[in-house]
Amino acid sequence: MRVLLVGAGGVGSAAAGIAARRDFHEVFVVADHDLARAQAAVAGREGFVAARVDASSADAVAALCREHAITHVLNAVDPRFVMPIFDGARRAGAHYIDMAMSLSHPHPDEPFSRTGVKLGDEQFAAADDWRDAGLLALVGMGVEPGLSDVFARYAADHLFSRIDEIGIRDGGNLVVAGYDFAPSFSVWTTIEECLNPPVIWEAGRGWFTTEPLSEPEVFDFPGGIGEVECVHVEHEEVLLIPRWVDARRVTFKYGLGKEFIDVLKTLHKLGLDRTAPVRVGGVEVSPRDVVAACLPDPAGLGDRMTGSTCAGTLVSGTGRDGEPREVYLYHVVDNEWSMREYGSQAVVWQTAVNPIVALELLATGVWQGAGVLGPEAFDAVPFLDLLTAYGSPWQMREQ
Amino acid sequence: MRVLLVGAGGVGSAAAGIAARRDFHEVFVVADHDLARAQAAVAGREGFVAARVDASSADAVAALCREHAITHVLNAVDPRFVMPIFDGARRAGAHYIDMAMSLSHPHPDEPFSRTGVKLGDEQFAAADDWRDAGLLALVGMGVEPGLSDVFARYAADHLFSRIDEIGIRDGGNLVVAGYDFAPSFSVWTTIEECLNPPVIWEAGRGWFTTEPLSEPEVFDFPGGIGEVECVHVEHEEVLLIPRWVDARRVTFKYGLGKEFIDVLKTLHKLGLDRTAPVRVGGVEVSPRDVVAACLPDPAGLGDRMTGSTCAGTLVSGTGRDGEPREVYLYHVVDNEWSMREYGSQAVVWQTAVNPIVALELLATGVWQGAGVLGPEAFDAVPFLDLLTAYGSPWQMREQ
């Protein structure tokens, strides 16, 4: 397997560090618009090569693939660049993995009740081309989406005879010392996913949307995290799971906590979440980029951070024994552990490990496929076993 | 009297409109960095002249004064430009009026208990020069500071034998239709005054500071406004009143309301209140300027606004009869009235009318002085009478 990793930010650098301990790849090219970042991510690692790339250009991505005879492209940049990387990989005849799907656009008239362009729609529109070319685009293969989708497939195959609801629940108790406010994940992406109309899927009704940050619920997270306020958020699992897993309802609730929810509401109220440029003095800037520039880079905060992050899938329905059942399948990463073991902060590491596990399953032929497929299109057991073998086991709690 | 008004923004344009109905001035020059704004403010008004000026240059201000033989400069731009306009007026031998004083700088080590450079310190440092030149700088002569200081002087002269506390209370119930959030006054200035350490004065202790937005208190405002949450805010009255009025304690509390207080706390937490530029992509911008650019211009919101604004001074102590007394002296402007009468929204009009009243008292010789003086250095009665003659009476409530 010859891998091109696009993006040497927090998640990309962590993914390179995880891959460096495995031997399923012949060559591992790390490319970034900032060559120095790419060089830092490959430094001292045999078989790793740094390159510069413009991720907004499908041609540039394809050219780099051809230069290094790449077989698999791993996209680790922010979701604005999904389409050029996705297209570039296919043009070069490479398989593709990402951790977030092509962006949504709200319904023009009824944004809070009907879907417009959904997450991943642009990618699924090309599914025939991928399948006909015998190429795989494995989309949404981070932790959430990603591992959360694998949990859904596992529950359907091994725990339930009928599923009423699959509800992803993500939360943590990470605290960054020395900052009044320091998100542990890209604030650009967090604003994007949290302020878009959240999408819900129901059997017989299909996909529909609701109000951002709606239906607050307190969920008790395991791993010493405890209760966190969760709200509906737009997320890929709701678009992916119903395509392969039989459930009557699929939702995603993010444990933002009250403080972060209030911050997002305020940013939206003031128009500071907008991406369209505003004129300030003699220059034009995107307000959301200014918000990101004012906050510390979450990838660099690991050594000031304490606590854990939990990603998981809450499944309710009828068990294999015919009795009502509710389980929470989850994966906790403690920041102290991820910093000590990999030098990566917990959220970034938890996102990065999953696509590397998936690449290894593809390299060994355990997972095979063509077309645009989500993680739940594949057998969950070998994934969960290999994740455990990577030193990061998953767990299950009967509710 | 030959007036140079610097600044044709909301307050400046409203001040020109108010002055246009009075005949105490021979010439009234309106200058702005944007000549078109100045031209709009003078259009069709006899004796009014538009000019372009760089308010950050004392030389440019002085040159414009000389060109038009200006006797009085009225500063109606934001407080960043106080010092060049103040210096420029004196160099040209003109008297000076402003509505906000030179900016403060927090104490380097103990910002929330000790004062650093206080509001107006730079101006008071030049007091001897002004007095020796026989020139008057009447500082803080808007509504707050300004009319609020006049109320304090009135209470001391006519209502009390001993004053325990003078506490300014400012609040309103203005609502802007069609916006999630639309401040009715310059958000740049509001952030500046609300997030600086608030200053308090006590007899025997002098000036000291406390935490921003501290000691929330619900005050019942008159004029149909009702209860609003007020917090300590840095404001000029606390620096001015103790210099001329005998009181044991002077404070300022701003009726920001819970929503605005939360917005300010969030902006501060995210570093979006900062004025120092941050690098965003290829450009540098001040985050606070970006916040202002994302919000609508408050001067242009009058026709979407409903409600009233109240400025006033709460005085407690011993009355002339030896009994305990507490009164609230106040001035309410209803937005519907100010829009109908002057085409200016309420907060802007209420700020703008007071320096025009003061200019008329100086033109007629009723008020006279030299040096750097606050509004409370002058007899309050003629001011309050002339304000009433302008069609905007004040009121008093026994508490």
CSV table of C-alpha atoms in Angstrom, one decimal, chain A residues 180-181 259 262-263 266-272 274 278-280 283-287 289-291 293-295, chain B residues 180-181 259 262-263 266-272 274 278-280 283-287 289-291 293-295:
chain,number,residue,atom,x,y,z
A,180,ASP,CA,-10.4,31.1,29.6
A,181,PHE,CA,-11.7,29.2,26.6
A,259,GLU,CA,-20.6,27.0,28.2
A,262,ASP,CA,-23.7,29.6,24.9
A,263,VAL,CA,-20.5,30.6,23.0
A,266,THR,CA,-23.5,34.2,20.9
A,267,LEU,CA,-21.2,33.8,17.9
A,268,HIS,CA,-24.2,33.2,15.7
A,269,LYS,CA,-26.2,36.0,17.2
A,270,LEU,CA,-23.4,38.4,16.4
A,271,GLY,CA,-22.8,37.0,12.9
A,272,LEU,CA,-19.2,35.9,13.9
A,274,ARG,CA,-20.2,33.6,9.0
A,278,VAL,CA,-16.7,41.3,5.8
A,279,ARG,CA,-14.8,44.5,5.0
A,280,VAL,CA,-12.8,45.8,8.0
A,283,VAL,CA,-9.2,44.4,4.2
A,284,GLU,CA,-11.7,41.6,3.8
A,285,VAL,CA,-11.8,38.7,6.3
A,286,SER,CA,-14.1,35.9,7.1
A,287,PRO,CA,-15.4,36.4,10.7
A,289,ASP,CA,-11.5,32.7,10.5
A,290,VAL,CA,-11.0,35.6,12.9
A,291,VAL,CA,-12.6,33.6,15.7
A,293,ALA,CA,-7.3,33.0,14.8
A,294,CYS,CA,-8.1,34.4,18.3
A,295,LEU,CA,-8.2,31.0,19.9
B,180,ASP,CA,-30.9,38.9,16.6
B,181,PHE,CA,-28.6,41.4,18.3
B,259,GLU,CA,-28.1,39.3,27.3
B,262,ASP,CA,-23.3,37.6,28.5
B,263,VAL,CA,-22.3,38.7,25.0
B,266,THR,CA,-18.2,35.7,25.7
B,267,LEU,CA,-16.3,38.2,23.5
B,268,HIS,CA,-13.8,38.6,26.2
B,269,LYS,CA,-13.4,34.9,26.8
B,270,LEU,CA,-12.7,34.3,23.2
B,271,GLY,CA,-10.3,37.3,22.9
B,272,LEU,CA,-12.6,39.0,20.4
B,274,ARG,CA,-8.9,42.8,21.7
B,278,VAL,CA,-4.3,39.2,14.7
B,279,ARG,CA,-3.0,37.6,11.5
B,280,VAL,CA,-5.8,35.9,9.5
B,283,VAL,CA,-4.0,40.1,6.5
B,284,GLU,CA,-4.0,41.6,9.9
B,285,VAL,CA,-7.1,42.8,11.6
B,286,SER,CA,-8.2,43.9,15.0
B,287,PRO,CA,-10.8,41.4,16.4
B,289,ASP,CA,-13.1,45.9,14.6
B,290,VAL,CA,-14.4,42.6,13.1
B,291,VAL,CA,-17.1,42.4,15.7
B,293,ALA,CA,-18.1,45.2,11.2
B,294,CYS,CA,-20.4,42.2,11.7
B,295,LEU,CA,-23.0,44.3,13.5
